[in-house]
PDB file of C-alpha atoms in Angstrom:
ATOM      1  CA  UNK A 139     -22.219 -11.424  25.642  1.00 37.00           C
ATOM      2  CA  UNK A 140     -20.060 -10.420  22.986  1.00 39.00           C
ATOM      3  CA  UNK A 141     -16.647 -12.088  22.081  1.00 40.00           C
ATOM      4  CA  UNK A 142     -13.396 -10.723  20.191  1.00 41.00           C
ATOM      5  CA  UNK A 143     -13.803 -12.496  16.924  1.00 41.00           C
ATOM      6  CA  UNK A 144     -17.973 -12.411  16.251  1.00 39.00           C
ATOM      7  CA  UNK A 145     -21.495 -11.842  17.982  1.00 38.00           C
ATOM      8  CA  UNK A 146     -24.231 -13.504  16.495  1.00 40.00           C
ATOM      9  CA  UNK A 147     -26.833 -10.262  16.205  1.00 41.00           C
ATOM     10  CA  UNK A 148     -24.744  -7.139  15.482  1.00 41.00           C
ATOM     11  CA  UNK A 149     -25.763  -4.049  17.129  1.00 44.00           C
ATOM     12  CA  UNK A 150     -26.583  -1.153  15.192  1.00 44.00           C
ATOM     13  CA  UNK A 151     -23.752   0.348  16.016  1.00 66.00           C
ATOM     14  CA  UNK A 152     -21.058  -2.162  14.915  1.00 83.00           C
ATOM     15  CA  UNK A 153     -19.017  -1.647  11.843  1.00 92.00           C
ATOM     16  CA  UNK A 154     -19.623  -3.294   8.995  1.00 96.00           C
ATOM     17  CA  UNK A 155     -18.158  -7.082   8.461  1.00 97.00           C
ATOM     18  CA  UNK A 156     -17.338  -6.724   4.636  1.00 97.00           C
ATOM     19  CA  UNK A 157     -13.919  -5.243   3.895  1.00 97.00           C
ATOM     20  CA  UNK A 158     -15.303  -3.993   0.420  1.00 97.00           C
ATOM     21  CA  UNK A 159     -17.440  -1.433   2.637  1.00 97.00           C
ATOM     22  CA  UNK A 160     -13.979   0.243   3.318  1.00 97.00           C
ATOM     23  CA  UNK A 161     -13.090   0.732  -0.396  1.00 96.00           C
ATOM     24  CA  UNK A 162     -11.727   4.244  -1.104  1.00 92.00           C
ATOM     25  CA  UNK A 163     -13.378   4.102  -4.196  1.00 88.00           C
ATOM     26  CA  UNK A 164     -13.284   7.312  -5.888  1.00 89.00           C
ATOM     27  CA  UNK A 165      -9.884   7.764  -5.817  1.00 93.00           C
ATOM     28  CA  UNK A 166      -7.712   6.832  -9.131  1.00 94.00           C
ATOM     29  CA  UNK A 167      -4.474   8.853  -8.471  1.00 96.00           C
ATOM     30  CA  UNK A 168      -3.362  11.420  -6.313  1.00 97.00           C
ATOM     31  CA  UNK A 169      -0.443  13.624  -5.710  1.00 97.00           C
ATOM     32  CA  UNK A 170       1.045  14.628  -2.568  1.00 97.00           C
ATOM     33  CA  UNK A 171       3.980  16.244  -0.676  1.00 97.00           C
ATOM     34  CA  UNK A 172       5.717  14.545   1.789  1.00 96.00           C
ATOM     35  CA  UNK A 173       8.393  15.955   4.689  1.00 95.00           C
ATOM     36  CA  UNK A 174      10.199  13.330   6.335  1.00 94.00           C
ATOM     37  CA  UNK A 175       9.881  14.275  10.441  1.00 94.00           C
ATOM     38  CA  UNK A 176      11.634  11.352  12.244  1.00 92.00           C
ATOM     39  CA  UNK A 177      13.804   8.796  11.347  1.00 90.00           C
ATOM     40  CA  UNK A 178      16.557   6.574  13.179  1.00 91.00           C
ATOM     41  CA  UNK A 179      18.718   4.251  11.173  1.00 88.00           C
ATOM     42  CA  UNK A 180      19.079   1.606  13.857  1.00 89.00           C
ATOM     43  CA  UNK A 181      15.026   1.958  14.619  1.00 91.00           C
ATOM     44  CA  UNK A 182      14.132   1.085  10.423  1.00 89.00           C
ATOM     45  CA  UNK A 183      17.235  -1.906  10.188  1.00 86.00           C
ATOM     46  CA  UNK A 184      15.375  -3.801  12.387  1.00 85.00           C
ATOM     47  CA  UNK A 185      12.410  -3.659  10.016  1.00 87.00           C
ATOM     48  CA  UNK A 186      14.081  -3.955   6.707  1.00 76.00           C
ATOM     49  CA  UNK A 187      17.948  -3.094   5.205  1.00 65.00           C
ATOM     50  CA  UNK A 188      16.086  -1.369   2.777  1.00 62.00           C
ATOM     51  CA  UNK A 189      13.039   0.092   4.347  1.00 64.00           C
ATOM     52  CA  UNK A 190      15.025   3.307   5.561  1.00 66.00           C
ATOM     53  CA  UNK A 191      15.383   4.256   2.109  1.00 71.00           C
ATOM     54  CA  UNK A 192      13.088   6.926   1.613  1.00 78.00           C
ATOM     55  CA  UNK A 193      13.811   8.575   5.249  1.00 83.00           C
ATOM     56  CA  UNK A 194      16.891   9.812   3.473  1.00 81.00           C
ATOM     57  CA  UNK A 195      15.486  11.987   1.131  1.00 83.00           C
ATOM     58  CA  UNK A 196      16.003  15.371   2.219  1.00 80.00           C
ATOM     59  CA  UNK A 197      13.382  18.322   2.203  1.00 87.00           C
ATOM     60  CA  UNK A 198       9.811  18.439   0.062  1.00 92.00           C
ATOM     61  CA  UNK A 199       9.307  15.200  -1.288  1.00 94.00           C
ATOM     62  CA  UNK A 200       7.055  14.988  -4.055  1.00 96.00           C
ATOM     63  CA  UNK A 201       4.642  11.733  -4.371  1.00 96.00           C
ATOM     64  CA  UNK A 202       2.495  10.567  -7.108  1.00 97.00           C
ATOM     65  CA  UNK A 203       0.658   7.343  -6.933  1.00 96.00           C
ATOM     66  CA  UNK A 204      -1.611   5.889  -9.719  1.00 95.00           C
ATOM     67  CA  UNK A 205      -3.695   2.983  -9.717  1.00 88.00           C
ATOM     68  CA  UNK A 206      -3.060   0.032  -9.995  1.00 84.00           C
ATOM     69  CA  UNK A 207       0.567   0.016  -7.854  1.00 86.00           C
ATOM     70  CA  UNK A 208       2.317   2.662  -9.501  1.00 93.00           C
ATOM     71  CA  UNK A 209       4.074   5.057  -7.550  1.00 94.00           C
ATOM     72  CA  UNK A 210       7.129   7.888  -8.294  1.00 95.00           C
ATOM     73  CA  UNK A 211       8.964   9.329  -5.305  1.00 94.00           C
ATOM     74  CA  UNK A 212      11.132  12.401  -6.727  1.00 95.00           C
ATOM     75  CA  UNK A 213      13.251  14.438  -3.983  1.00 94.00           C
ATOM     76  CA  UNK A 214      16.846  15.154  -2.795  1.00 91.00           C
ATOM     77  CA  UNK A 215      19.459  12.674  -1.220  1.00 86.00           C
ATOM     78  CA  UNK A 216      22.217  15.784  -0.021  1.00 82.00           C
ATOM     79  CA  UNK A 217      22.932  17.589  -3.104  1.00 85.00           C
ATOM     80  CA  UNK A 218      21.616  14.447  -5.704  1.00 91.00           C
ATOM     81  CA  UNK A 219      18.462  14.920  -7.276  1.00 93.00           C
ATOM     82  CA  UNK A 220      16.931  11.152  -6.450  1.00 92.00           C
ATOM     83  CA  UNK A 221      13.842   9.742  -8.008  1.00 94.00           C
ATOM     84  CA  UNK A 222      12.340   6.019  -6.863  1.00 92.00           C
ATOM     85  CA  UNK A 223       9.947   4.132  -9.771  1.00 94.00           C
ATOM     86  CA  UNK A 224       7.961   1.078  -8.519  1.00 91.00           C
ATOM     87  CA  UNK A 225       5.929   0.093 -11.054  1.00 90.00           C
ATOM     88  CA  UNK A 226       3.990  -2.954 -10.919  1.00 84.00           C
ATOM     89  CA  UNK A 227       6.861  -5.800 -10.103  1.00 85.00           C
ATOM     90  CA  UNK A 228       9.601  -3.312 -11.494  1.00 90.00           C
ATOM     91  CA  UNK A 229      11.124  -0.615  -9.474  1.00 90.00           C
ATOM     92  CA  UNK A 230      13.678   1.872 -10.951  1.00 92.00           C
ATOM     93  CA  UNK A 231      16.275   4.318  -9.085  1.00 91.00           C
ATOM     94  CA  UNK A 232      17.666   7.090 -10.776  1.00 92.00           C
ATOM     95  CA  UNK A 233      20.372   9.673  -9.629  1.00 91.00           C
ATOM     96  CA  UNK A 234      21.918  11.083 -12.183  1.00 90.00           C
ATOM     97  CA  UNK A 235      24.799  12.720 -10.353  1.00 88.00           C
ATOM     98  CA  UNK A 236      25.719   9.864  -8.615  1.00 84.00           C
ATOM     99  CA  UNK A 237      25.541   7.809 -11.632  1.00 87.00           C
ATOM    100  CA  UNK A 238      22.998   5.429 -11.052  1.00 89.00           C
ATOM    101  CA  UNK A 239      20.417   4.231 -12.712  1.00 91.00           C
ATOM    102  CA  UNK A 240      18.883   0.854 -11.739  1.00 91.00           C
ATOM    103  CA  UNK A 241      16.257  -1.091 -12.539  1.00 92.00           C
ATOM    104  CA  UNK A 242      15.393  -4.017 -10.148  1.00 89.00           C
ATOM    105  CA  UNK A 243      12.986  -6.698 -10.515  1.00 90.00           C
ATOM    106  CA  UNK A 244      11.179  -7.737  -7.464  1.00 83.00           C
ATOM    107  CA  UNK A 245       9.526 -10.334  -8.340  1.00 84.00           C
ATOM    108  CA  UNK A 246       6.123 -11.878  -8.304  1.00 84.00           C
ATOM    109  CA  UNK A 247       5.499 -11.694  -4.554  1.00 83.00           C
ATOM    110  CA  UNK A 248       2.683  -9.315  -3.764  1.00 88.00           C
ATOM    111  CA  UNK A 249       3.339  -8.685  -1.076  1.00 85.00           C
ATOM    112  CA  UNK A 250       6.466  -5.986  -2.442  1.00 83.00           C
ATOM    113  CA  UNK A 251       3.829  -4.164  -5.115  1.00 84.00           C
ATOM    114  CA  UNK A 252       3.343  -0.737  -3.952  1.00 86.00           C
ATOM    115  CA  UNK A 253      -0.350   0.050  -2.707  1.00 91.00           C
ATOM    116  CA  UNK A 254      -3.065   2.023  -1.526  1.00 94.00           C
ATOM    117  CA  UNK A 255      -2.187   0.504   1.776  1.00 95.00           C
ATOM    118  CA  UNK A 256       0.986   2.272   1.852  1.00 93.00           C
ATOM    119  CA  UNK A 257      -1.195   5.107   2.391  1.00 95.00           C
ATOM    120  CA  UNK A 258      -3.365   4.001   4.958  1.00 97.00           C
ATOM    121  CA  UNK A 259      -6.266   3.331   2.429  1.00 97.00           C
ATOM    122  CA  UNK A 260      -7.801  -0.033   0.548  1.00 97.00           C
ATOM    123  CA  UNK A 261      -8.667  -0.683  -2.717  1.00 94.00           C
ATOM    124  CA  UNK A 262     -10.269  -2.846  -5.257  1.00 93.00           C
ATOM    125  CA  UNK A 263      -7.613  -3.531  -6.868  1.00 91.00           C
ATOM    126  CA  UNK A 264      -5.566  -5.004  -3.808  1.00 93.00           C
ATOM    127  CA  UNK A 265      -8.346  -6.694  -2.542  1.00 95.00           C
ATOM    128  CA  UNK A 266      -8.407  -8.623  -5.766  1.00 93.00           C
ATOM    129  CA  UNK A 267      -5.450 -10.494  -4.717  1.00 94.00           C
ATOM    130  CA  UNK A 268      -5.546 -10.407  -0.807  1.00 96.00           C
ATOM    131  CA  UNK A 269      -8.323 -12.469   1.011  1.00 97.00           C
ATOM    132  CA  UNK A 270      -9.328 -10.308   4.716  1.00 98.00           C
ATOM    133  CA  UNK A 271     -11.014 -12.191   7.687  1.00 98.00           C
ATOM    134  CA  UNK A 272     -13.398 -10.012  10.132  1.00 98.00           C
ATOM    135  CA  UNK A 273     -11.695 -10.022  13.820  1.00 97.00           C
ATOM    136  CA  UNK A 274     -14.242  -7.935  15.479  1.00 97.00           C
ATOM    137  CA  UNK A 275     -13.871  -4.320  16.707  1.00 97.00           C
ATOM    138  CA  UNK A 276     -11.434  -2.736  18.791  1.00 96.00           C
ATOM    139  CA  UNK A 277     -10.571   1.277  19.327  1.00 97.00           C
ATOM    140  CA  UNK A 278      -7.539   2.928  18.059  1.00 97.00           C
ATOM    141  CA  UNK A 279      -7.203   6.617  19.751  1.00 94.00           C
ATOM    142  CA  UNK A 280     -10.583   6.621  21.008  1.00 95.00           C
ATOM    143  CA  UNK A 281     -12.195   5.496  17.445  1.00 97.00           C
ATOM    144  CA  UNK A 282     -13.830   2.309  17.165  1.00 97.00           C
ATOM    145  CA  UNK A 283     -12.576   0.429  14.109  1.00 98.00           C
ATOM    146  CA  UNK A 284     -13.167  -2.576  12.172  1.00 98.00           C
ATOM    147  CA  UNK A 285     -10.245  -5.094  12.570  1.00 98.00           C
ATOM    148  CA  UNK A 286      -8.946  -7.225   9.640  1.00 98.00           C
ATOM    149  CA  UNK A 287      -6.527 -10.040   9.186  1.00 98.00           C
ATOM    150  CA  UNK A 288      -5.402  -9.509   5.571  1.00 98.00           C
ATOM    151  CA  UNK A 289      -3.548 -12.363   3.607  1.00 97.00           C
ATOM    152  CA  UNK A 290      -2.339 -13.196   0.356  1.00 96.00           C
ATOM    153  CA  UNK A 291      -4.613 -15.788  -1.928  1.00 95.00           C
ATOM    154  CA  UNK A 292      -1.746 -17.254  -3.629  1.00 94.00           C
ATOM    155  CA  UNK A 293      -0.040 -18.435  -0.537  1.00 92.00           C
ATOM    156  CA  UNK A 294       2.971 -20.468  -2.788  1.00 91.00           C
ATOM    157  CA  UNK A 295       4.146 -16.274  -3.814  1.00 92.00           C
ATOM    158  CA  UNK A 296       3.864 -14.947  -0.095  1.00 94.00           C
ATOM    159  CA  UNK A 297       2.777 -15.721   2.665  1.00 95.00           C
ATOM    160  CA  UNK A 298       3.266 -12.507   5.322  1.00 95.00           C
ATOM    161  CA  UNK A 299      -0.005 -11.302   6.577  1.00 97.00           C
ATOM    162  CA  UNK A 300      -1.260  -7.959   8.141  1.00 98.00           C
ATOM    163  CA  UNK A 301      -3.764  -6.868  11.056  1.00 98.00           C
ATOM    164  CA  UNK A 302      -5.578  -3.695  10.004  1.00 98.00           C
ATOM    165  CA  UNK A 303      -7.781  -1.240  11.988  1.00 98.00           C
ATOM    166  CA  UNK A 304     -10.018   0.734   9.448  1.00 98.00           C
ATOM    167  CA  UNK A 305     -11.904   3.444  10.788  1.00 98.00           C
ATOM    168  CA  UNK A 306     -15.458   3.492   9.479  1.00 97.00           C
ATOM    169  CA  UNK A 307     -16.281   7.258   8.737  1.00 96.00           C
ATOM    170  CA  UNK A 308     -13.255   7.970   7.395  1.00 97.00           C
ATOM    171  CA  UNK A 309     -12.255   4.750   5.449  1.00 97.00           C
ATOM    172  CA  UNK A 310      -8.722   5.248   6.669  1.00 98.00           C
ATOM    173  CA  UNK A 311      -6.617   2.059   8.369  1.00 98.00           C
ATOM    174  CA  UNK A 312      -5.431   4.286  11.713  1.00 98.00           C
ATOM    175  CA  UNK A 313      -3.302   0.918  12.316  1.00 98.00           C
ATOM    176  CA  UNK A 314      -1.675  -1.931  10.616  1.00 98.00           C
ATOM    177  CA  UNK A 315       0.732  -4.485  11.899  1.00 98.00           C
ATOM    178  CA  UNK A 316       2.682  -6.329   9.420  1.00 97.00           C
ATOM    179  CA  UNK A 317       3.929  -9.865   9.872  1.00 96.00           C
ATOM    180  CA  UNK A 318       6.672 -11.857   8.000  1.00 93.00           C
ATOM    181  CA  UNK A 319       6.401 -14.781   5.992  1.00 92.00           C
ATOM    182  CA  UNK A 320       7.395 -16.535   9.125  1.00 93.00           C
ATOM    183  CA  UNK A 321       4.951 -14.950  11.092  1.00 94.00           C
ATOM    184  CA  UNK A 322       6.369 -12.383  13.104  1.00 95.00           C
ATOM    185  CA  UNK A 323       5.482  -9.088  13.682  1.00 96.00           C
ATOM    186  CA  UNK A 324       7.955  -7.120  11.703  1.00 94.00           C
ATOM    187  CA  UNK A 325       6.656  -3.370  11.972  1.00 96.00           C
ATOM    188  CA  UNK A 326       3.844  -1.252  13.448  1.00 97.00           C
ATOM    189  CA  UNK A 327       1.904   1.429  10.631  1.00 97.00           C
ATOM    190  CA  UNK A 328      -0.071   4.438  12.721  1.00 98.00           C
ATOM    191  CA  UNK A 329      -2.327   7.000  10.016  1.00 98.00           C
ATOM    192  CA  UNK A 330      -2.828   9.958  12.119  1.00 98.00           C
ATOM    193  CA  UNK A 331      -4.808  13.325  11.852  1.00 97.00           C
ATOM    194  CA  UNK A 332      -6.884  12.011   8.983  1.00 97.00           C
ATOM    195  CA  UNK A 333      -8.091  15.369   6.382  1.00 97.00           C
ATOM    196  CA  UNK A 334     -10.841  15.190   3.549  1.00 97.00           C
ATOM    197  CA  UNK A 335      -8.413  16.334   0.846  1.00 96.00           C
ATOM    198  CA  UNK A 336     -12.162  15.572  -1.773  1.00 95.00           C
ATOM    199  CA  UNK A 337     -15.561  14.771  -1.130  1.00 94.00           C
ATOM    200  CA  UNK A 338     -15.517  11.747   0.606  1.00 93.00           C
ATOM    201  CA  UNK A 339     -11.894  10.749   0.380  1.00 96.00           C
ATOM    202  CA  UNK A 340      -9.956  11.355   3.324  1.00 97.00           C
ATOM    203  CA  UNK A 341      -6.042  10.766   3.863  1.00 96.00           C
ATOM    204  CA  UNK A 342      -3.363  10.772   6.969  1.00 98.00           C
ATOM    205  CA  UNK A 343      -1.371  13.989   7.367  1.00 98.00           C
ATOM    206  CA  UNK A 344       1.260  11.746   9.489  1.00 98.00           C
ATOM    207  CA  UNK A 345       2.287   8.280   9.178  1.00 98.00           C
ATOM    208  CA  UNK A 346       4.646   6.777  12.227  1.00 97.00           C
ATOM    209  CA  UNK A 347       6.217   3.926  11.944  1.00 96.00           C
ATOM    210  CA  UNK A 348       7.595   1.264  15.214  1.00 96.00           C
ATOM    211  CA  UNK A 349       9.847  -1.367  15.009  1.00 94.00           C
ATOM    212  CA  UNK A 350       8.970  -4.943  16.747  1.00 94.00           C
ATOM    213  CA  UNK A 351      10.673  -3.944  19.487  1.00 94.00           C
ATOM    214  CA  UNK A 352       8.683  -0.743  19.836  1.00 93.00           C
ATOM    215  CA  UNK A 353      10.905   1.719  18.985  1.00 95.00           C
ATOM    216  CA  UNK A 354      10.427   4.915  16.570  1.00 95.00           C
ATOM    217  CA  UNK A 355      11.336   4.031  13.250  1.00 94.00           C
ATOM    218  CA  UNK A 356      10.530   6.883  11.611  1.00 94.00           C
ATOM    219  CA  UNK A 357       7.262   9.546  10.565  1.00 96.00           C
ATOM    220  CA  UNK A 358       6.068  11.459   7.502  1.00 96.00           C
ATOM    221  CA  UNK A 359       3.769  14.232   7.340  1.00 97.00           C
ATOM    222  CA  UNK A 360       1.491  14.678   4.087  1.00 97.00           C
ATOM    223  CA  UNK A 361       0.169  18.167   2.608  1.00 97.00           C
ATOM    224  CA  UNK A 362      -1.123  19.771  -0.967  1.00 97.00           C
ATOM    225  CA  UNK A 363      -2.402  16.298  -1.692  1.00 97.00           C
ATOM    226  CA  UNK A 364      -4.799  16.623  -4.797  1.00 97.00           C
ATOM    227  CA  UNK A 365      -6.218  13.247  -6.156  1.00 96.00           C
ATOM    228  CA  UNK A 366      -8.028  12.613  -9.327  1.00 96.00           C
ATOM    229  CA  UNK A 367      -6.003  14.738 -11.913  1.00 96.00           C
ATOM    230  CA  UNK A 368      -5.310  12.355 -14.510  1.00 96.00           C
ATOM    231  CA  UNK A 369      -1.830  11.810 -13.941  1.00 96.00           C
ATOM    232  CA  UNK A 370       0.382   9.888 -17.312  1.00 95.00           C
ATOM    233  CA  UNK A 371       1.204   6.522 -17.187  1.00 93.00           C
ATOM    234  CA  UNK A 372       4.650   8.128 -18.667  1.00 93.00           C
ATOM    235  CA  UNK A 373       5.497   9.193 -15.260  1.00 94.00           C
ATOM    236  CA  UNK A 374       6.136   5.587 -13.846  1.00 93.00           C
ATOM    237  CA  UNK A 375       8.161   4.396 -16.554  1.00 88.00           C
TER     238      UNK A 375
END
């Protein structure tokens, strides 16, 4: 008889019960191009005022991402070249025909660092910080995955939590749920049509997001991703 949270002799067959086993460890930085599909204002308010931000960036969208949480988002808002800067706790906006040029500070709270996760991947350097309890396995889309309740350590900064499904061939979370501080299911994360963009490192070619209500937030399709090139810490500053 097997249960939802454990069984005490795994089968063969089962996925691993240590998160580290779904490290994407070769991967250091990456770029990527990203085409905004689907979005609906209402859909992404009920996640976040200021989730929807990215949806409006029109066209190729060009994404960089270094480790550890650095990420640059460069594209077009209408006619305004845009770029977006998180960087560790900092995150910068800059649109120089519109005349802005922010810098925000967003605290220590972890759980608003840019990640791996954001991609639909896991890495050391997240799970330095986060502490991930085995839930068993369930299927996502006809692939058995290993299921994760993923917290904060320092529960006084944050204390939201998130339900991942990591498929184990790929190493890609197909799902995540993401709960509030409160508790509540704020947003559901689906990682489709995973690729092997490098020997053994595979990413989503479409991310979808739904609201807690259920309805399409928005999606974002992925191509030319290349990962490892060395990219400058000059870029995220």
């Amino acid at each position: 008889f097997r249960s939802w949270g454990a069984c005490a002799l795994a089968e063969p067959s089962d996925p691993s019960t240590n998160i580290q086993d779904y490290v994407c460890k070769k991967l250091d930085d990456f770029s990527a191009t990203m085409v905004v599909k689907q979005h609906d204002d209402r859909a992404l308010s009920k996640i976040s005022k200021d989730f929807g931000m990215i949806y409006q960036i029109k066209g190729d969208i060009k994404l960089d991402y270094k480790e550890e949480n650095q990420m640059r988002i460069e594209g077009h808002i209408k006619t305004a070249h845009a770029v977006m800067i998180v960087s560790g706790t900092k995150q910068i906006v800059r649109i120089p025909n519109l005349g802005l040029n922010t810098t925000t500070d967003l605290g220590e709270s972890p759980g608003k660092r840019k990640t791996l996760l954001d991609m639909g991947l896991l890495s050391e350097g997240y799970l330095g910080y986060t502490q991930a309890v085995y839930k068993g396995s369930r299927p996502v889309a006809g692939v058995v995955c290993a299921v994760f309740e993923v917290s904060y350590k320092n529960k006084k900064l944050d204390t939201s939590h998130r339900m991942i499904w990591v498929d184990p061939k790929t190493k890609v979370i197909l799902k995540r749920e993401e709960y509030s501080q409160e508790g509540k299911l704020n947003a559901i994360f689906f990682y489709k049509e995973p690729k092997e963009v490098a020997p053994g490192i595979w990413f989503p070619s479409l991310i979808e997001v739904v609201n807690n209500q259920g309805q399409p937030a928005g999606s974002t399709a992925y191509s030319k991703v290349k990962v490892n090139t060395g990219l400058e810490d000059s870029m995220f500053k």
